[in-house]
Amino acid sequence: MTVKRVLVPIDKSEKTLKSIEQLKLLFRKEEVQVVLLHVIDDFNVAAVDYVSAEFMDAVTTLSNSLLDRAEGLLPGYTVEKISILGSASKEIFNTSSEKNIDLIIMTKTGSGLVDKYILGSVTSKIVKKADIPVMVIP
């Protein structure tokens, strides 16, 4: 199997940056294109009675800063950054399909409260349903 395009989902936890470190150990800069994805959880946004433009601007700014930070750890790599509102697992699947991803690298737990104690629910869904390889970083 030749890996040319790698998807790395990023959340606000420090742990997700381990995925980037693993990617750098596995692939040289000229070997792969990296897609960094941050999903703004639409469930959390929908839980707010009124979503102001200022709120969405702040959330988008945070998302972009997370992606910029992750990109900064990949000097010399070809990187595409995507920030999108939606369900994390759904958007990971959509992005992997739309961007012809060969491999997903993600951590086993994310930033959610439950995720800190068990295999993350998003990671679990991706591993169970993905039709491409998924590398899970502890």
XYZ file of N, CA and C in Angstrom:
414
model
N 0.838 -1.180 0.000
C 0.000 0.000 0.000
C 0.886 1.248 0.000
N 0.614 2.133 -0.915
C 1.324 3.396 -0.978
C 0.463 4.480 -0.341
N 1.048 5.191 0.583
C 0.337 6.274 1.253
C 0.819 7.587 0.669
N -0.112 8.326 0.086
C 0.218 9.628 -0.492
C -0.489 10.773 0.217
N -1.677 10.477 0.786
C -2.452 11.525 1.450
C -2.882 11.026 2.833
N -2.547 11.817 3.852
C -2.818 11.440 5.235
C -3.725 12.480 5.869
N -4.777 12.007 6.535
C -5.693 12.875 7.271
C -5.347 12.814 8.745
N -5.189 13.984 9.361
C -4.929 14.072 10.791
C -6.003 14.964 11.410
N -7.001 14.352 12.067
C -8.008 15.153 12.777
C -7.379 15.777 14.028
N -7.659 17.046 14.237
C -7.088 17.802 15.348
C -8.226 18.317 16.227
N -8.065 18.194 17.541
C -9.001 18.863 18.443
C -8.188 19.766 19.364
N -8.805 20.271 20.411
C -8.107 21.251 21.243
C -7.179 20.621 22.275
N -7.122 19.295 22.342
C -6.256 18.641 23.319
C -4.815 18.584 22.817
N -3.898 18.599 23.744
C -2.480 18.472 23.406
C -2.191 17.098 22.814
N -2.964 16.091 23.227
C -2.722 14.719 22.775
C -2.815 14.584 21.264
N -3.681 15.342 20.621
C -3.834 15.160 19.179
C -2.571 15.544 18.410
N -1.736 16.345 19.032
C -0.492 16.728 18.369
C 0.474 15.549 18.266
N 0.251 14.493 19.078
C 1.073 13.279 18.965
C 0.895 12.628 17.602
N -0.269 12.797 17.011
C -0.508 12.248 15.677
C 0.470 12.851 14.667
N 0.731 14.121 14.825
C 1.651 14.805 13.914
C 3.069 14.293 14.106
N 3.453 14.089 15.357
C 4.795 13.570 15.622
C 4.962 12.185 15.009
N 3.928 11.347 15.097
C 3.992 10.017 14.500
C 4.080 10.104 12.982
N 3.317 10.992 12.399
C 3.358 11.184 10.947
C 4.775 11.534 10.502
N 5.424 12.419 11.240
C 6.783 12.840 10.883
C 7.791 11.698 11.011
N 7.538 10.775 11.933
C 8.419 9.616 12.067
C 8.245 8.632 10.906
N 7.044 8.572 10.369
C 6.719 7.599 9.328
C 6.984 8.081 7.907
N 6.796 9.388 7.665
C 6.831 9.897 6.296
C 7.719 11.126 6.181
N 8.520 11.139 5.110
C 9.319 12.324 4.821
C 8.443 13.378 4.146
N 8.913 14.596 4.150
C 8.165 15.745 3.623
C 7.720 15.552 2.183
N 8.565 14.966 1.382
C 8.261 14.818 -0.037
C 7.397 13.599 -0.334
N 7.117 12.777 0.661
C 6.370 11.539 0.435
C 4.850 11.697 0.503
N 4.381 12.609 1.336
C 2.938 12.677 1.584
C 2.411 14.105 1.565
N 1.117 14.180 1.327
C 0.375 15.418 1.514
C -0.462 15.211 2.770
N -0.513 16.224 3.599
C -1.204 16.119 4.883
C -2.449 16.991 4.858
N -3.557 16.412 5.307
C -4.792 17.172 5.477
C -5.061 17.236 6.969
N -5.039 18.442 7.507
C -5.373 18.674 8.912
C -6.836 19.082 8.980
N -7.597 18.419 9.840
C -9.032 18.675 9.942
C -9.407 19.012 11.374
N -10.070 20.136 11.544
C -10.673 20.452 12.838
C -12.170 20.617 12.626
N -12.935 19.825 13.382
C -14.386 19.885 13.277
C -14.931 20.664 14.464
N -15.655 21.728 14.153
C -16.359 22.494 15.174
C -17.653 21.733 15.437
N -17.789 21.208 16.632
C -18.901 20.322 16.973
C -20.236 21.047 16.871
N -21.046 20.650 15.897
C -22.336 21.318 15.712
C -23.296 21.054 16.863
N -23.094 19.970 17.617
C -23.934 19.701 18.779
C -23.719 20.779 19.837
N -22.454 21.132 20.087
C -22.158 22.172 21.076
C -22.686 23.531 20.637
N -22.586 23.817 19.352
C -23.083 25.091 18.836
C -24.606 25.122 18.920
N -25.253 24.004 18.585
C -26.719 23.940 18.610
C -27.268 24.031 20.034
N -26.450 23.706 21.032
C -26.906 23.750 22.418
C -27.093 25.180 22.920
N -26.516 26.125 22.207
C -26.654 27.533 22.579
C -27.955 28.064 21.972
N -28.776 28.730 22.793
C -30.067 29.226 22.312
C -29.917 30.193 21.141
N -28.959 31.065 21.255
C -28.759 32.063 20.207
C -27.277 32.085 19.868
N -26.959 31.842 18.629
C -25.570 31.847 18.194
C -25.321 33.151 17.446
N -24.555 34.002 18.078
C -24.265 35.299 17.468
C -23.126 35.167 16.463
N -23.033 36.149 15.623
C -21.938 36.199 14.651
C -20.596 36.277 15.383
N -20.574 37.000 16.506
C -19.347 37.127 17.286
C -18.916 35.779 17.852
N -19.897 34.998 18.323
C -19.601 33.673 18.855
C -19.001 32.789 17.768
N -19.637 32.773 16.605
C -19.138 31.950 15.502
C -17.764 32.428 15.038
N -17.542 33.732 15.035
C -16.217 34.258 14.684
C -15.161 33.761 15.670
N -15.497 33.773 16.965
C -14.557 33.326 17.998
C -14.252 31.841 17.845
N -15.288 31.044 17.593
C -15.109 29.600 17.421
C -14.271 29.318 16.172
N -14.538 30.025 15.105
C -13.787 29.847 13.864
C -12.333 30.269 14.048
N -12.114 31.360 14.758
C -10.755 31.822 15.038
C -9.988 30.778 15.848
N -10.643 30.200 16.850
C -10.010 29.152 17.657
C -9.671 27.946 16.780
N -10.603 27.539 15.944
C -10.382 26.401 15.050
C -9.190 26.662 14.140
N -9.148 27.827 13.544
C -8.040 28.169 12.648
C -6.709 28.238 13.384
N -6.723 28.711 14.629
C -5.471 28.779 15.386
C -4.974 27.376 15.742
N -5.893 26.447 16.020
C -5.492 25.058 16.263
C -4.840 24.459 15.020
N -5.444 24.720 13.875
C -4.894 24.217 12.611
C -3.550 24.861 12.289
N -3.430 26.155 12.539
C -2.162 26.850 12.293
C -1.055 26.290 13.178
N -1.391 26.021 14.428
C -0.402 25.457 15.356
C 0.064 24.088 14.872
N -0.884 23.263 14.456
C -0.548 21.935 13.952
C 0.309 22.046 12.688
N -0.059 22.950 11.795
C 0.709 23.141 10.566
C 2.138 23.581 10.887
N 2.286 24.386 11.915
C 3.612 24.851 12.319
C 4.544 23.725 12.733
N 3.973 22.584 13.108
C 4.772 21.421 13.475
C 5.194 20.597 12.258
N 4.766 21.027 11.079
C 5.036 20.287 9.839
C 5.779 21.138 8.805
N 6.893 21.755 9.190
C 7.599 22.600 8.218
C 8.072 21.777 7.023
N 7.821 22.304 5.837
C 8.250 21.648 4.621
C 7.258 20.641 4.057
N 6.271 20.236 4.843
C 5.249 19.309 4.353
C 4.189 20.092 3.570
N 3.586 19.434 2.601
C 2.445 20.010 1.904
C 1.229 19.787 2.792
N 0.623 20.874 3.244
C -0.469 20.791 4.218
C -1.693 21.528 3.702
N -2.841 20.879 3.847
C -4.135 21.516 3.599
C -4.867 21.540 4.927
N -5.417 22.690 5.277
C -6.137 22.827 6.544
C -7.628 22.988 6.257
N -8.435 22.245 7.025
C -9.887 22.325 6.863
C -10.514 22.526 8.236
N -11.320 23.552 8.342
C -12.130 23.807 9.530
C -13.582 23.753 9.083
N -14.369 22.913 9.754
C -15.750 22.722 9.313
C -16.663 22.508 10.513
N -17.887 22.968 10.379
C -18.914 22.766 11.397
C -19.617 21.457 11.096
N -19.731 20.574 12.092
C -20.416 19.309 11.864
C -20.165 18.313 12.978
N -20.459 17.059 12.679
C -20.202 15.942 13.578
C -18.813 15.400 13.257
N -17.982 15.216 14.274
C -16.587 14.845 14.040
C -16.451 13.581 13.198
N -17.103 12.510 13.589
C -16.924 11.263 12.835
C -17.446 11.397 11.411
N -18.577 12.044 11.245
C -19.141 12.229 9.899
C -18.200 13.044 9.021
N -17.643 14.111 9.562
C -16.759 14.973 8.774
C -15.417 14.309 8.492
N -14.961 13.443 9.388
C -13.732 12.689 9.120
C -13.967 11.756 7.936
N -15.094 11.057 7.949
C -15.419 10.178 6.820
C -15.599 10.971 5.525
N -16.343 12.078 5.589
C -16.558 12.899 4.387
C -15.235 13.412 3.824
N -14.398 13.925 4.693
C -13.118 14.480 4.251
C -12.221 13.392 3.679
N -12.190 12.240 4.325
C -11.328 11.166 3.814
C -11.775 10.726 2.428
N -13.074 10.741 2.192
C -13.594 10.368 0.881
C -13.326 11.468 -0.154
N -13.672 12.703 0.192
C -13.539 13.829 -0.739
C -12.083 14.125 -1.103
N -11.182 13.894 -0.179
C -9.768 14.237 -0.389
C -8.913 13.027 -0.769
N -9.565 11.892 -1.050
C -8.838 10.676 -1.448
C -7.725 10.314 -0.463
N -8.090 10.249 0.800
C -7.147 9.958 1.876
C -6.784 8.477 1.860
N -5.506 8.180 2.097
C -5.013 6.808 2.148
C -4.864 6.289 3.579
N -4.712 7.197 4.534
C -4.467 6.819 5.924
C -4.984 7.926 6.837
N -5.626 7.522 7.932
C -6.043 8.460 8.978
C -5.156 8.182 10.186
N -4.552 9.224 10.722
C -3.769 9.099 11.955
C -4.457 9.947 13.009
N -4.858 9.291 14.104
C -5.535 10.018 15.177
C -5.197 9.397 16.529
N -5.404 10.152 17.577
C -5.142 9.628 18.916
C -6.356 8.855 19.416
N -6.107 7.985 20.402
C -7.198 7.142 20.885
C -8.203 7.909 21.717
N -7.794 8.997 22.300
C -8.732 9.824 23.064
C -8.580 11.265 22.645
N -9.659 12.001 22.816
C -9.657 13.407 22.434
C -9.874 14.305 23.622
N -10.622 15.374 23.394
C -10.780 16.380 24.428
C -12.055 16.221 25.240
N -12.896 15.267 24.913
C -14.139 15.084 25.656
C -13.910 14.465 27.023
N -14.818 14.697 27.959
C -14.694 14.184 29.321
C -14.630 12.658 29.319
N -15.536 12.011 28.629
C -15.548 10.551 28.579
C -14.320 10.034 27.847
N -13.873 10.754 26.831
C -12.721 10.331 26.033
C -11.460 10.190 26.866
N -11.385 10.865 27.991
C -10.183 10.806 28.804
C -10.032 9.458 29.497
N -11.099 8.692 29.584
C -11.074 7.451 30.345
C -11.243 6.193 29.499
N -11.797 6.299 28.324
C -11.987 5.142 27.463
C -11.609 5.521 26.041
N -11.556 4.506 25.165
C -11.291 4.800 23.766
C -12.309 5.825 23.301
N -11.845 6.903 22.733
C -12.728 7.983 22.326
C -13.851 7.503 21.425
N -15.017 8.071 21.621
C -16.171 7.648 20.830
C -15.966 7.935 19.348
N -15.346 9.051 19.021
C -15.077 9.372 17.620
C -14.063 8.378 17.061
N -12.983 8.150 17.773
C -11.968 7.210 17.322
C -12.570 5.820 17.141
N -13.379 5.405 18.078
C -14.020 4.099 18.005
C -14.867 3.966 16.736
N -15.662 4.983 16.423
C -16.486 4.956 15.213
C -15.627 4.874 13.956
N -14.562 5.648 13.935
C -13.700 5.672 12.753
C -13.053 4.308 12.550
N -12.505 3.732 13.621
C -11.847 2.431 13.513
C -12.832 1.358 13.045
N -14.040 1.384 13.572
C -15.032 0.352 13.246
C -15.560 0.462 11.819
N -15.683 1.680 11.298
C -16.387 1.867 10.027
C -15.515 2.315 8.856
N -14.270 2.643 9.109
C -13.412 3.160 8.034
C -13.101 2.085 7.008
N -13.040 2.497 5.748
C -12.661 1.563 4.695
C -11.225 1.799 4.229
N -10.500 2.603 4.992
C -9.064 2.818 4.780
C -8.361 2.582 6.106
N -7.043 2.382 6.099
C -6.332 2.171 7.353
C -6.427 3.375 8.299
N -6.534 3.050 9.585
C -6.563 4.060 10.638
C -5.465 3.713 11.627
N -4.570 4.649 11.858
C -3.527 4.460 12.862
C -3.964 5.210 14.120
N -4.027 4.492 15.230
C -4.458 5.082 16.483
C -3.233 5.234 17.382
N -2.978 6.461 17.804
C -1.827 6.788 18.635
C -2.276 6.865 20.092
N -1.581 6.148 20.987
C -1.984 6.183 22.414
C -1.751 7.551 23.036
